[in-house]
Coordinates of C-alpha atoms in Angstrom, one line a residue:
Chain Q
M1 CA 4.0 -38.0 29.8
E2 CA 3.6 -37.2 25.8
T3 CA 2.3 -33.7 26.4
L4 CA 5.2 -33.3 28.5
R5 CA 7.8 -34.5 25.9
G6 CA 5.8 -32.5 23.4
I7 CA 5.9 -29.2 25.0
V8 CA 9.5 -29.4 25.9
D9 CA 10.4 -30.2 22.7
N10 CA 8.7 -27.5 21.2
I11 CA 9.3 -25.1 24.1
N12 CA 10.8 -22.6 21.6
Y13 CA 7.6 -22.0 19.3
I14 CA 5.4 -22.3 22.8
G15 CA 7.6 -19.5 23.9
A16 CA 8.1 -17.2 20.8
L17 CA 3.9 -17.6 20.6
T18 CA 3.7 -16.8 24.0
L19 CA 5.8 -13.9 24.0
F20 CA 4.3 -12.5 20.7
V21 CA 0.7 -12.2 22.4
I22 CA 2.4 -10.3 25.7
G23 CA 3.9 -7.9 22.8
L24 CA 0.7 -7.6 21.4
Y25 CA -1.4 -7.1 25.1
T26 CA 1.0 -4.2 25.3
V27 CA 0.8 -2.5 22.1
L28 CA -3.0 -2.7 22.0
T29 CA -3.7 -1.8 25.9
H30 CA -1.4 0.3 27.1
A31 CA -2.0 4.0 26.5
N32 CA 2.0 5.3 27.1
L33 CA 3.2 5.6 23.3
L34 CA 7.0 4.4 24.6
K35 CA 5.5 1.2 26.1
K36 CA 3.6 0.5 22.7
V37 CA 6.6 0.6 20.9
I38 CA 8.2 -1.5 23.4
G39 CA 5.1 -4.1 22.9
I40 CA 6.6 -3.7 19.2
N41 CA 10.1 -5.0 19.7
I42 CA 9.0 -8.2 22.1
M43 CA 6.6 -8.8 19.1
E44 CA 9.2 -8.5 16.8
T45 CA 11.8 -10.8 18.9
S46 CA 9.6 -13.3 19.6
I47 CA 9.1 -13.5 15.4
F48 CA 12.6 -14.0 15.1
L49 CA 12.6 -16.7 17.9
F50 CA 10.4 -18.6 15.7
F51 CA 11.9 -18.2 12.6
V52 CA 15.6 -19.1 14.0
S53 CA 13.9 -21.6 15.8
T54 CA 12.4 -23.3 12.1
G55 CA 16.3 -23.9 10.9
Y56 CA 17.2 -25.6 14.4
V57 CA 18.1 -29.0 14.0
R58 CA 18.4 -31.5 17.3
L59 CA 22.2 -32.8 17.5
A60 CA 23.5 -31.0 14.7
D61 CA 26.5 -28.6 14.1
S62 CA 26.9 -25.3 12.6
P63 CA 27.1 -25.3 9.0
I64 CA 31.2 -25.5 8.4
I65 CA 32.6 -28.6 7.1
D66 CA 34.3 -30.5 8.7
P67 CA 36.9 -33.2 6.9
N68 CA 37.3 -35.6 10.5
K69 CA 33.8 -36.0 10.4
A70 CA 31.9 -38.1 8.3
N71 CA 27.9 -38.0 7.7
Q72 CA 27.5 -34.2 9.2
I73 CA 24.3 -33.0 10.2
F74 CA 24.0 -29.1 9.4
V75 CA 21.5 -26.8 11.1
N76 CA 20.0 -24.5 8.5
P77 CA 21.7 -21.1 8.4
L78 CA 18.9 -19.6 6.0
P79 CA 16.8 -18.2 9.1
S80 CA 19.5 -17.0 11.2
A81 CA 20.9 -14.9 7.9
L82 CA 17.5 -13.6 7.2
I83 CA 16.8 -12.5 11.0
L84 CA 20.0 -10.5 10.7
T85 CA 18.2 -8.7 8.2
G86 CA 15.2 -8.7 10.0
I87 CA 16.9 -7.2 12.9
V88 CA 18.1 -3.8 11.0
V89 CA 14.2 -3.2 9.6
A90 CA 12.9 -3.6 12.9
L91 CA 15.9 -1.2 14.5
S92 CA 14.8 1.6 11.9
V93 CA 11.1 1.1 12.6
T94 CA 12.4 1.5 16.3
V95 CA 14.4 4.7 15.6
Y96 CA 11.5 6.5 13.6
S97 CA 9.0 5.9 16.1
L98 CA 10.7 6.9 19.1
S99 CA 11.7 10.2 16.9
L100 CA 8.2 10.3 15.9
I101 CA 7.7 10.4 20.2
I102 CA 9.7 12.9 20.9
K103 CA 7.8 14.9 18.1
I104 CA 4.5 14.0 20.2
Y105 CA 5.8 15.0 23.3
E106 CA 7.3 18.5 22.5
E107 CA 4.1 19.4 20.4
Y108 CA 1.7 17.8 23.4
G109 CA 3.6 17.5 26.8
T110 CA 2.5 14.4 27.0
I111 CA 3.1 10.9 25.5
D112 CA 0.0 9.1 27.2
L113 CA -2.5 8.8 24.4
N114 CA -5.3 9.3 26.4
E115 CA -4.2 12.7 27.5
I116 CA -3.4 13.4 24.1
M117 CA -6.9 12.4 23.2
E118 CA -8.6 14.8 25.5
M119 CA -6.6 17.6 24.5
R120 CA -7.3 16.7 20.7
G121 CA -10.8 16.8 21.7
N122 CA -11.2 20.2 23.9
L123 CA -8.9 21.8 20.4
S124 CA -12.3 20.9 18.1
D125 CA -14.6 21.6 20.7
G126 CA -13.4 25.3 21.5
Chain V
M1 CA 18.8 -2.7 -26.3
V2 CA 15.9 -3.8 -23.9
N3 CA 17.7 -6.1 -21.7
E4 CA 16.4 -8.2 -18.6
H5 CA 18.5 -6.0 -16.3
F6 CA 16.0 -3.2 -16.5
P7 CA 14.4 -4.0 -13.5
I8 CA 17.6 -3.6 -11.5
Y9 CA 18.8 -0.3 -13.2
M10 CA 15.1 1.3 -12.5
L11 CA 15.5 0.2 -8.7
A12 CA 18.9 1.4 -9.0
I13 CA 18.5 4.6 -10.4
L14 CA 15.5 5.5 -7.7
L15 CA 17.9 4.3 -4.6
V16 CA 21.0 6.2 -5.9
N17 CA 18.8 9.9 -6.3
A18 CA 17.1 9.1 -3.2
A19 CA 20.7 9.2 -1.4
I20 CA 21.7 12.0 -3.4
F21 CA 18.7 14.2 -2.5
S22 CA 19.1 13.4 1.4
A23 CA 22.9 14.4 1.2
F24 CA 22.5 17.8 -0.8
T25 CA 19.7 19.3 0.9
K26 CA 21.1 22.7 0.2
L27 CA 20.5 22.1 -3.7
S28 CA 18.5 24.8 -4.7
F29 CA 15.0 23.9 -5.1
R30 CA 14.9 25.0 -9.0
F31 CA 17.6 22.4 -9.4
L32 CA 16.3 19.8 -7.8
K33 CA 13.0 19.9 -9.9
R34 CA 14.7 19.3 -13.0
V35 CA 16.7 16.6 -11.7
V36 CA 13.3 14.9 -10.3
V37 CA 11.6 15.6 -13.7
V38 CA 14.7 14.2 -15.7
N39 CA 14.7 11.0 -13.6
L40 CA 11.3 10.3 -13.6
L41 CA 11.0 10.3 -17.6
L42 CA 14.2 8.3 -17.6
I43 CA 12.7 5.5 -15.5
W44 CA 9.1 5.9 -17.0
I45 CA 10.9 5.5 -20.4
M46 CA 12.6 2.4 -19.3
G47 CA 9.7 1.6 -17.5
V48 CA 7.7 1.6 -21.1
S49 CA 10.4 -0.6 -22.8
L50 CA 10.2 -3.4 -20.1
F51 CA 6.8 -3.1 -20.7
V52 CA 6.8 -3.4 -24.5
K53 CA 9.6 -6.3 -24.2
V54 CA 7.8 -8.4 -21.8
V55 CA 4.7 -7.9 -23.9
R56 CA 6.1 -8.9 -26.8
D57 CA 8.8 -11.8 -25.8
G58 CA 7.0 -13.0 -22.0
A59 CA 7.7 -13.3 -18.6
F60 CA 11.3 -13.7 -17.4
R61 CA 12.8 -14.6 -14.0
Y62 CA 15.7 -12.3 -13.1
N63 CA 17.8 -14.5 -10.0
F64 CA 20.4 -12.0 -8.6
G65 CA 23.6 -13.0 -8.5
D66 CA 22.9 -16.3 -10.8
W67 CA 22.2 -18.3 -7.5
H68 CA 19.3 -20.8 -7.8
Q69 CA 16.0 -19.7 -7.0
A70 CA 15.8 -22.0 -4.5
V71 CA 18.3 -20.3 -2.0
G72 CA 18.8 -16.7 -3.8
V73 CA 16.6 -13.5 -4.5
Q74 CA 14.7 -13.6 -7.2
F75 CA 12.5 -11.2 -9.7
Y76 CA 9.7 -12.0 -11.6
V77 CA 8.9 -10.1 -14.3
D78 CA 5.2 -11.0 -16.1
E79 CA 2.8 -9.6 -17.3
L80 CA 1.0 -8.8 -14.4
A81 CA 4.1 -6.8 -12.8
V82 CA 4.9 -4.5 -15.6
F83 CA 0.9 -3.6 -16.1
M84 CA 1.2 -3.0 -12.3
M85 CA 4.4 -1.3 -13.0
M86 CA 3.1 1.1 -15.2
F87 CA 0.2 2.1 -13.6
I88 CA 2.6 2.6 -10.6
L89 CA 4.7 4.7 -12.7
T90 CA 2.4 6.7 -14.4
L91 CA 0.3 8.0 -11.9
S92 CA 3.3 8.3 -9.6
N93 CA 5.2 10.7 -12.5
L94 CA 2.0 12.7 -13.0
I95 CA 1.3 13.1 -8.7
I96 CA 5.2 14.4 -8.5
I97 CA 4.5 16.7 -11.6
Y98 CA 1.5 18.3 -9.4
S99 CA 3.7 17.9 -6.3
L100 CA 6.5 20.2 -7.5
K101 CA 4.6 23.3 -7.2
D102 CA 2.0 22.4 -4.5
I103 CA 4.6 21.3 -2.2
E104 CA 6.1 24.6 -1.8
H105 CA 2.8 25.4 0.1
E106 CA 2.7 22.4 2.0
I107 CA 5.7 22.0 3.8
E108 CA 8.9 24.0 5.2
S109 CA 11.3 24.6 2.0
K110 CA 14.0 23.2 4.0
Q111 CA 12.4 19.8 3.7
F112 CA 11.8 19.3 0.2
A113 CA 14.5 17.6 -0.3
R114 CA 14.0 15.1 1.9
Y115 CA 10.5 14.8 0.5
Y116 CA 11.7 14.5 -2.8
T117 CA 14.0 11.3 -1.1
L118 CA 10.9 10.0 0.4
V119 CA 9.1 9.8 -2.9
F120 CA 12.0 7.8 -4.8
L121 CA 12.2 5.6 -2.0
M122 CA 8.4 4.7 -2.1
I123 CA 8.2 4.2 -5.7
F124 CA 11.7 2.0 -5.5
S125 CA 9.9 0.0 -2.8
M126 CA 6.4 -0.1 -4.8
L127 CA 8.8 -1.5 -7.8
G128 CA 10.5 -3.9 -5.6
L129 CA 6.9 -5.3 -3.9
T130 CA 5.4 -5.8 -7.6
F131 CA 8.4 -7.5 -9.3
S132 CA 9.7 -9.6 -6.2
N133 CA 9.3 -13.5 -5.8
D134 CA 10.7 -14.0 -3.0
M135 CA 8.8 -14.0 0.2
F136 CA 11.5 -12.2 2.3
N137 CA 12.6 -9.9 0.0
M138 CA 9.3 -8.8 -0.4
F139 CA 8.9 -8.4 3.4
I140 CA 11.8 -6.3 3.3
F141 CA 10.6 -3.9 0.6
M142 CA 7.4 -3.8 2.6
E143 CA 9.2 -1.9 5.7
I144 CA 10.7 0.3 3.4
L145 CA 7.2 0.9 1.8
S146 CA 5.9 1.7 5.3
I147 CA 8.6 3.8 6.9
A148 CA 8.9 6.0 3.4
S149 CA 5.0 6.5 3.6
C150 CA 4.6 6.8 7.3
S151 CA 7.5 10.0 7.1
I152 CA 6.0 11.5 4.2
I153 CA 2.9 12.0 6.2
S154 CA 4.7 13.6 9.5
I155 CA 7.3 15.7 7.2
K156 CA 4.7 18.4 7.5
N157 CA 5.3 19.1 10.5
S158 CA 1.9 19.9 12.0
K159 CA 0.1 19.1 15.2
G160 CA -2.1 16.0 13.8
S161 CA 0.5 14.8 10.8
T162 CA 2.6 13.3 14.0
L163 CA -0.2 12.3 15.8
A164 CA -1.4 10.2 12.7
S165 CA 2.1 9.3 11.5
F166 CA 2.7 7.5 14.6
R167 CA -0.5 5.2 14.6
Y168 CA -0.3 5.0 10.8
L169 CA 3.4 3.4 11.8
I170 CA 2.4 1.3 14.9
L171 CA -0.7 -0.2 12.8
N172 CA 1.8 -0.8 9.8
T173 CA 4.2 -2.6 11.8
L174 CA 1.7 -4.5 13.5
G175 CA 0.8 -5.7 9.7
S176 CA 4.3 -6.3 8.7
L177 CA 4.8 -8.3 11.7
S178 CA 1.9 -10.4 11.3
V179 CA 2.9 -10.7 7.6
L180 CA 6.6 -12.0 8.6
M181 CA 5.2 -14.7 11.3
G182 CA 3.1 -15.9 8.8
I183 CA 5.7 -16.3 6.0
A184 CA 7.8 -18.1 9.3
L185 CA 5.0 -20.5 9.6
I186 CA 5.2 -21.0 6.1
Y187 CA 8.8 -21.5 5.9
M188 CA 8.4 -23.9 8.6
V189 CA 6.7 -26.3 7.0
T190 CA 7.7 -25.4 3.0
G191 CA 11.4 -24.6 4.0
Q192 CA 10.9 -22.7 1.3
L193 CA 10.8 -18.7 0.4
N194 CA 10.5 -18.3 -3.3
M195 CA 6.9 -18.5 -4.9
N196 CA 7.2 -20.8 -6.9
E197 CA 8.8 -23.1 -5.0
I198 CA 6.7 -23.0 -1.9
H199 CA 3.8 -23.6 -4.4
G200 CA 5.0 -26.3 -5.5
E201 CA 5.6 -27.8 -2.0
I202 CA 2.5 -26.5 -0.5
S203 CA -0.2 -28.5 -3.2
V204 CA 1.8 -31.8 -2.0
I205 CA 2.3 -30.7 2.1
W206 CA -1.1 -28.8 2.8
K207 CA -3.3 -31.6 3.2
Y208 CA -0.5 -32.8 6.0
Y209 CA -0.2 -29.6 7.9
P210 CA -3.9 -27.3 7.3
T211 CA -3.9 -26.1 10.3
N212 CA 0.2 -24.6 9.8
I213 CA -1.2 -23.0 6.7
M214 CA -4.2 -21.9 7.8
M215 CA -3.0 -20.1 10.5
A216 CA 0.1 -18.6 8.3
L217 CA -2.8 -17.7 5.6
A218 CA -4.7 -16.1 8.8
F219 CA -1.3 -13.9 9.7
I220 CA -0.8 -12.4 6.3
I221 CA -4.2 -11.4 5.1
I222 CA -4.4 -9.7 8.3
G223 CA -1.0 -8.1 7.9
F224 CA -1.6 -7.3 4.5
G225 CA -5.6 -6.1 5.3
T226 CA -4.1 -3.7 7.6
K227 CA -2.0 -2.2 5.2
A228 CA -4.3 -2.2 2.3
A229 CA -7.5 -1.0 4.8
I230 CA -9.5 -3.6 4.2
F231 CA -12.6 -2.6 6.3
P232 CA -12.5 -3.5 10.3
L233 CA -8.7 -2.8 9.4
H234 CA -9.2 0.8 7.8
I235 CA -9.2 2.8 10.9
W236 CA -5.7 4.5 10.6
L237 CA -6.5 5.2 6.9
P238 CA -9.1 8.8 7.2
D239 CA -6.5 10.3 9.7
A240 CA -3.3 9.4 8.0
H241 CA -4.5 10.3 4.3
S242 CA -6.4 13.7 5.5
V243 CA -3.5 15.2 7.1
A244 CA -0.5 14.3 4.7
P245 CA 0.3 17.0 2.0
T246 CA -1.9 16.7 -1.2
P247 CA 0.3 15.1 -3.3
S248 CA 1.2 12.5 -0.5
S249 CA -2.6 11.9 0.3
A250 CA -3.0 11.4 -3.4
L251 CA 0.3 8.5 -3.4
L252 CA -0.6 7.2 -0.5
S253 CA -4.6 6.6 -1.4
G254 CA -4.3 5.9 -5.2
I255 CA -1.5 3.5 -5.3
V256 CA 0.5 2.8 -2.2
V257 CA -2.5 0.8 -0.8
K258 CA -3.2 -0.8 -4.5
V259 CA 0.7 -2.5 -3.9
Y260 CA -0.4 -4.1 -0.9
I261 CA -4.0 -5.3 -2.5
F262 CA -1.6 -6.5 -5.4
A263 CA 0.7 -8.3 -3.0
I264 CA -2.5 -10.0 -1.5
I265 CA -3.2 -11.1 -4.6
K266 CA 0.1 -12.1 -5.4
L267 CA 0.3 -14.6 -2.4
L268 CA -3.5 -15.7 -2.5
F269 CA -3.4 -17.2 -5.9
R270 CA 0.1 -17.6 -6.7
V271 CA 2.3 -18.8 -3.4
I272 CA -0.4 -20.6 -1.8
G273 CA -3.0 -21.4 -5.1
V274 CA -7.1 -21.1 -5.5
E275 CA -7.8 -24.3 -4.9
I276 CA -6.1 -24.5 -1.3
V277 CA -7.5 -20.8 -0.5
G278 CA -11.2 -21.7 -2.0
E279 CA -11.2 -25.1 0.1
L280 CA -10.0 -22.9 3.4
G281 CA -13.1 -20.4 2.6
I282 CA -10.9 -17.4 2.8
P283 CA -12.3 -16.0 -0.5
T284 CA -15.8 -15.8 1.1
A285 CA -15.1 -14.4 4.2
I286 CA -13.2 -11.7 2.5
A287 CA -15.9 -10.6 0.2
Y288 CA -17.9 -10.6 3.2
L289 CA -16.1 -8.1 4.6
A290 CA -15.6 -6.0 1.4
A291 CA -19.5 -5.5 1.1
I292 CA -19.5 -4.7 4.5
G293 CA -16.7 -2.3 4.3
T294 CA -18.4 -1.0 0.5
I295 CA -21.2 0.4 2.6
L296 CA -20.3 1.6 5.9
G297 CA -16.8 3.4 4.1
S298 CA -19.5 5.4 2.6
I299 CA -21.9 5.9 5.4
F300 CA -19.0 7.0 7.4
A301 CA -18.1 9.8 4.6
I302 CA -21.5 11.2 4.4
A303 CA -20.7 12.4 7.9
Q304 CA -17.7 14.3 6.9
K305 CA -16.7 17.4 6.9
D306 CA -13.3 17.6 5.9
I307 CA -12.7 17.4 2.3
K308 CA -9.6 15.1 2.5
R309 CA -11.4 13.0 5.2
M310 CA -14.4 12.5 3.3
L311 CA -12.4 11.7 0.0
A312 CA -10.1 8.9 2.5
Y313 CA -13.6 7.5 4.0
S314 CA -14.6 6.7 0.4
S315 CA -11.6 5.2 -0.6
V316 CA -12.3 2.9 2.2
A317 CA -15.7 1.9 0.4
Q318 CA -13.5 1.4 -3.1
I319 CA -11.2 -0.4 -1.7
G320 CA -14.4 -2.7 -0.6
Y321 CA -15.2 -3.0 -4.1
I322 CA -11.6 -4.5 -5.0
F323 CA -11.5 -7.0 -2.4
L324 CA -15.0 -8.0 -3.6
G325 CA -13.5 -9.3 -6.7
V326 CA -10.6 -10.4 -5.4
G327 CA -13.1 -13.0 -3.1
L328 CA -14.9 -14.0 -6.1
A329 CA -11.8 -16.0 -6.6
T330 CA -12.6 -16.5 -10.3
K331 CA -10.9 -15.2 -13.1
A332 CA -13.3 -12.4 -13.8
G333 CA -13.3 -11.4 -10.6
L334 CA -9.5 -11.0 -10.7
E335 CA -9.6 -9.4 -13.7
F336 CA -12.4 -6.9 -12.4
A337 CA -10.0 -6.2 -9.2
M338 CA -6.9 -5.5 -11.1
F339 CA -9.6 -2.9 -13.6
H340 CA -10.9 -1.0 -10.7
I341 CA -7.4 -0.8 -9.1
V342 CA -6.9 1.5 -11.8
S343 CA -10.1 3.3 -12.4
H344 CA -9.9 4.2 -8.6
G345 CA -6.0 5.3 -9.1
L346 CA -7.1 7.5 -11.4
I347 CA -10.0 8.9 -10.1
K348 CA -9.1 9.2 -6.6
T349 CA -5.8 11.1 -7.7
A350 CA -7.9 13.5 -9.5
L351 CA -10.4 14.0 -6.8
F352 CA -7.2 14.2 -4.5
L353 CA -5.0 16.6 -6.5
S354 CA -8.1 19.3 -7.2
A355 CA -9.3 19.0 -3.2
G356 CA -5.9 19.8 -2.9
A357 CA -5.7 22.7 -5.7
I358 CA -9.4 24.1 -3.8
I359 CA -6.9 24.1 -0.3
Y360 CA -4.0 25.8 -2.3
Q361 CA -5.9 28.8 -3.3
T362 CA -8.9 29.3 -0.8
E363 CA -7.3 27.3 2.5
K364 CA -10.6 25.9 2.6
R365 CA -10.9 22.6 3.8
D366 CA -15.0 22.5 4.9
I367 CA -17.4 21.1 2.3
R368 CA -20.1 23.2 3.5
K369 CA -18.1 26.1 2.6
L370 CA -17.3 25.5 -1.2
D371 CA -20.6 27.2 -2.4
G372 CA -19.9 28.9 -6.2
I373 CA -16.2 27.6 -6.1
A374 CA -16.7 26.5 -9.6
Y375 CA -17.3 30.5 -10.1
E376 CA -13.5 30.8 -9.0
M377 CA -11.4 28.1 -10.5
P378 CA -13.5 26.6 -13.3
A379 CA -10.9 24.0 -14.2
T380 CA -10.3 22.3 -11.0
M381 CA -14.1 22.0 -10.0
M382 CA -14.3 20.6 -13.7
V383 CA -11.9 18.0 -13.0
F384 CA -13.7 17.2 -9.4
A385 CA -16.8 16.7 -10.8
I386 CA -16.1 14.6 -13.6
A387 CA -14.1 12.4 -10.8
A388 CA -16.7 12.9 -8.6
L389 CA -19.2 11.6 -11.3
G390 CA -17.0 8.8 -12.1
M391 CA -17.1 7.7 -8.4
I392 CA -20.8 7.4 -8.7
G393 CA -20.6 5.3 -11.6
I394 CA -22.1 7.7 -14.6
P395 CA -21.4 6.5 -18.1
G396 CA -18.1 8.0 -19.9
T397 CA -15.8 7.5 -16.9
S398 CA -13.5 4.7 -15.5
G399 CA -15.8 4.1 -12.7
F400 CA -19.1 3.4 -14.8
M401 CA -16.7 0.3 -16.7
S402 CA -15.8 -0.4 -13.4
K403 CA -19.6 -0.8 -11.6
I404 CA -20.8 -2.4 -15.1
F405 CA -17.6 -4.7 -14.9
L406 CA -18.5 -5.8 -11.6
G407 CA -22.5 -5.9 -11.6
S408 CA -22.0 -8.3 -14.4
V409 CA -18.9 -10.5 -12.9
V410 CA -21.7 -11.3 -9.7
L411 CA -24.1 -12.2 -11.8
Q412 CA -22.3 -14.4 -13.7
E413 CA -21.4 -16.1 -10.3
G414 CA -25.0 -15.9 -9.5
K415 CA -24.5 -13.8 -6.7
A416 CA -27.1 -11.2 -7.3
F417 CA -26.6 -10.1 -3.6
Y418 CA -23.7 -8.6 -4.2
L419 CA -25.1 -6.3 -6.9
F420 CA -27.8 -5.0 -4.4
I421 CA -24.6 -3.9 -2.1
I422 CA -22.9 -2.4 -5.3
I423 CA -26.0 -0.4 -6.3
L424 CA -27.0 0.5 -2.8
S425 CA -23.2 1.9 -2.3
S426 CA -23.2 4.0 -5.4
F427 CA -26.2 5.8 -4.5
L428 CA -24.6 6.7 -1.0
N429 CA -21.6 7.7 -3.0
A430 CA -24.0 10.0 -5.3
F431 CA -25.7 11.0 -1.6
Y432 CA -22.0 13.0 -0.7
Y433 CA -20.3 14.1 -4.1
M434 CA -23.8 15.4 -5.6
P435 CA -24.0 18.1 -2.9
I436 CA -20.5 19.5 -3.4
I437 CA -21.2 19.3 -7.3
T438 CA -24.6 21.4 -6.9
S439 CA -23.1 23.9 -4.1
A440 CA -19.9 24.2 -6.3
F441 CA -21.5 25.0 -9.6
M442 CA -25.4 26.1 -8.6
K443 CA -25.3 28.5 -5.8
S444 CA -23.4 31.4 -5.2
D445 CA -22.9 34.3 -3.0
S446 CA -24.6 37.9 -4.0
E447 CA -22.0 39.4 -5.5
A448 CA -21.1 37.8 -9.3
K449 CA -17.9 36.0 -9.0
V450 CA -15.5 36.3 -11.4
V451 CA -12.8 33.6 -12.9
N452 CA -10.1 34.0 -10.4
D453 CA -7.8 31.0 -11.3
K454 CA -4.7 31.4 -9.3
I455 CA -3.7 27.6 -10.0
P456 CA -0.4 27.4 -11.6
R457 CA -0.6 25.3 -14.9
R458 CA 2.1 23.2 -13.9
M459 CA -0.5 21.7 -11.0
V460 CA -3.6 21.8 -13.6
V461 CA -2.0 20.0 -16.7
P462 CA -1.9 16.5 -14.4
M463 CA -5.1 16.7 -12.8
V464 CA -6.4 17.2 -16.5
I465 CA -4.4 14.2 -17.9
V466 CA -5.5 12.4 -15.0
I467 CA -9.1 12.8 -15.9
F468 CA -8.6 12.4 -19.5
L469 CA -6.9 9.1 -18.9
S470 CA -10.0 8.1 -17.0
I471 CA -12.6 9.0 -19.8
A472 CA -10.5 7.1 -22.2
I473 CA -10.6 4.0 -20.1
G474 CA -14.3 4.8 -20.0
F475 CA -14.9 5.0 -23.5
Y476 CA -12.3 2.2 -24.5
P477 CA -11.8 0.2 -22.1
Q478 CA -10.3 -2.3 -23.9
L479 CA -7.2 -0.3 -23.5
I480 CA -6.4 -1.9 -20.7
T481 CA -8.6 -4.8 -20.3
E482 CA -6.8 -6.5 -22.7
I483 CA -3.6 -7.2 -21.0
I484 CA -5.3 -7.9 -17.9
E485 CA -6.5 -10.6 -19.1
I486 CA -3.5 -12.0 -20.2
A487 CA -1.9 -11.0 -16.7
V488 CA -4.6 -12.5 -14.8
D489 CA -4.2 -15.6 -17.0
S490 CA -0.5 -16.4 -16.1
L491 CA -2.1 -16.0 -12.2
L492 CA -4.6 -18.8 -12.2

C-alpha cells in the first residue's frame, strides 16, 4: 500500500523519467533520421514535465494574490517560466535538424542512416 | 571609464552585429570585412580594459535589472572568467583575421555574411557561458553555442559536412538535455538556480539527498562530457572538426571545446564544491577516463591519413590531459588544466591554421603526399613544425611547459602511474607528428622545388602570432601562471 501511495504521489516524476528513457531509446536505436529527431523531442518533453513538476504544490493556487483569502499557498511559477524558454530552444533545435535532414535527403536520396553509411562506404572504396 | 556594464556591452555589440550581418547579406565582402575587423578590435579592447579592471579591483557581480540573485539572472565577472574571456577573444580574433582570406576559398560567396553571423553568435554565447552565474542562463547560452557551432560546420555545403553536422547536433542536443535534466534534479532539491545560492544550499542538504545529487552530477557530467569530447563520448569530434571549413575547425577545436571544459570546472568546484565531489568519487573516475583518452586518442590519430582528421584525434588526446588535471581535483591540478587549456588552444590553432594553409595552396589533405612541402611553403611549414614539436613537448614551446607542469603535479600527488601515461602519450604524439615534419623538410621530389608561397600575408601573420604566443608562454610561463593562480584560488 505504501509503495502504491509513493507511486501515485510521484507519478509525474516516474512518467517523466519513463518518457526520457523512451526518447533516448528511440534516438539511439532507430536508423531513420526523422525518428531520431522525434526521439529528441520526446526527451525534451519529458524534461519539461519533470521541471514543471518540481514547482507543483498540492492544493495550491496559481501565483495571483487573492485579497479575499488568508494564508494563500502558491505553486512555484519559476519552473514554468523557465520551461517557456526551454520550449523555444527545443523548437529551434528541431527546426534546424529538420532542415539538415532535408539537405541530407537531397544529397543521398534517403534518410536511413544505415543506407547512407553503406553509400559512404562504397564511395571511399571506389 | 571602464564600468561594470562592459560585459553586457560586449555581448550586445556581438549580438547586434550578428543580426545586422544576417539582415544585409548583399553587402560587399570588402565592406563586411572592415565591419568585422573594427568590431572585433572594439570588443577586444573592451575585453582588455575589463580584464585590467577585474585584476586591479577584484571580481564583481552583475544582476540583470537589479533583481535579487535568488530570482534574477546574474553575471559573475571574476578573475577566472576574465582570464577565459581574454583567451576566447584573443584566439578567436586571430582565427577570424585568418578566416577573412581563407573563407573565400572554403564556402560559397553568398554565405560570407551568414558565416560571420554564426561566428559572432558563437563568440557571444561563449562569453555568455563564461560570465553566467545562473544555471538556466548557462543552458540557454550553451544551446545557442551548440546550434551556432553545428551550422558553422554545415555551412560548407559538402556531402560529408551535412551528415557530420547532423550527428554533432544530435549528440550535442542529447548532451544539452542531459545537462538540463541535471539542472532540474538540482533545482528539485535546492530550489535555486544561482550558482552561489546552490552552493550554499547543497553543502547543507547533500547528506539528505545523496542519490539526487549523484544523479544530477552524472547527468551534468555526461552532458558536458559529450560536448567537451571526454574519452568515450568523443565519437562526433573527428568527423565534425575535420569536415568543417578550416577557421571553424580551429575555433571548434581550440576554443569551443575549452569553454565546455571550463563550464565543467565551474560546475564541479563552484556549484557543488570540491568536498562533495571528492566524496562521491567523481574526480577519480574523470581521471581514469582521461588517462585512457590520452592513449587511445593518440593511437587513433596514428591510423589517420587525412591531416585534419589526425589533428582532430590529437585533440581527443589533449583534452584527456586537461581532464586529467581536473580529475586530480587539487589546486595545482586545476591550475594545470587552465594552463593547458591556453597552451593547447594556441598550439592546436596553429596546427589547424597551417594545415588549412597547406590545403589552401595545394589542395592536399593526405599526410603521405606532403613530401618536400616545406620547400614550397617554408613559413607555413615552420609554423606547423614548431606547433607539432609543441604537441610532442619539446622545450621552448608551451607544450613542454604543460607537460612538465602536469608531470610535477602528478608526482606531488604521489600518482606516478599517470606520469607513465604522460610519457607514453608523448611518445605516441611523436609517432604521428614526426613523420610529417621529416618528410616535409627532408624528402623532396627529384626536381628541386622552388619557394612558391602563394599564401596571402593576411593568413601567415595570424599563424605566426599564434605560434609566437605559444613560444612566449613556453619561455615565460609566469605570463599566465600568475593570473591563473589568483583565478583558481577563487574557485577552491
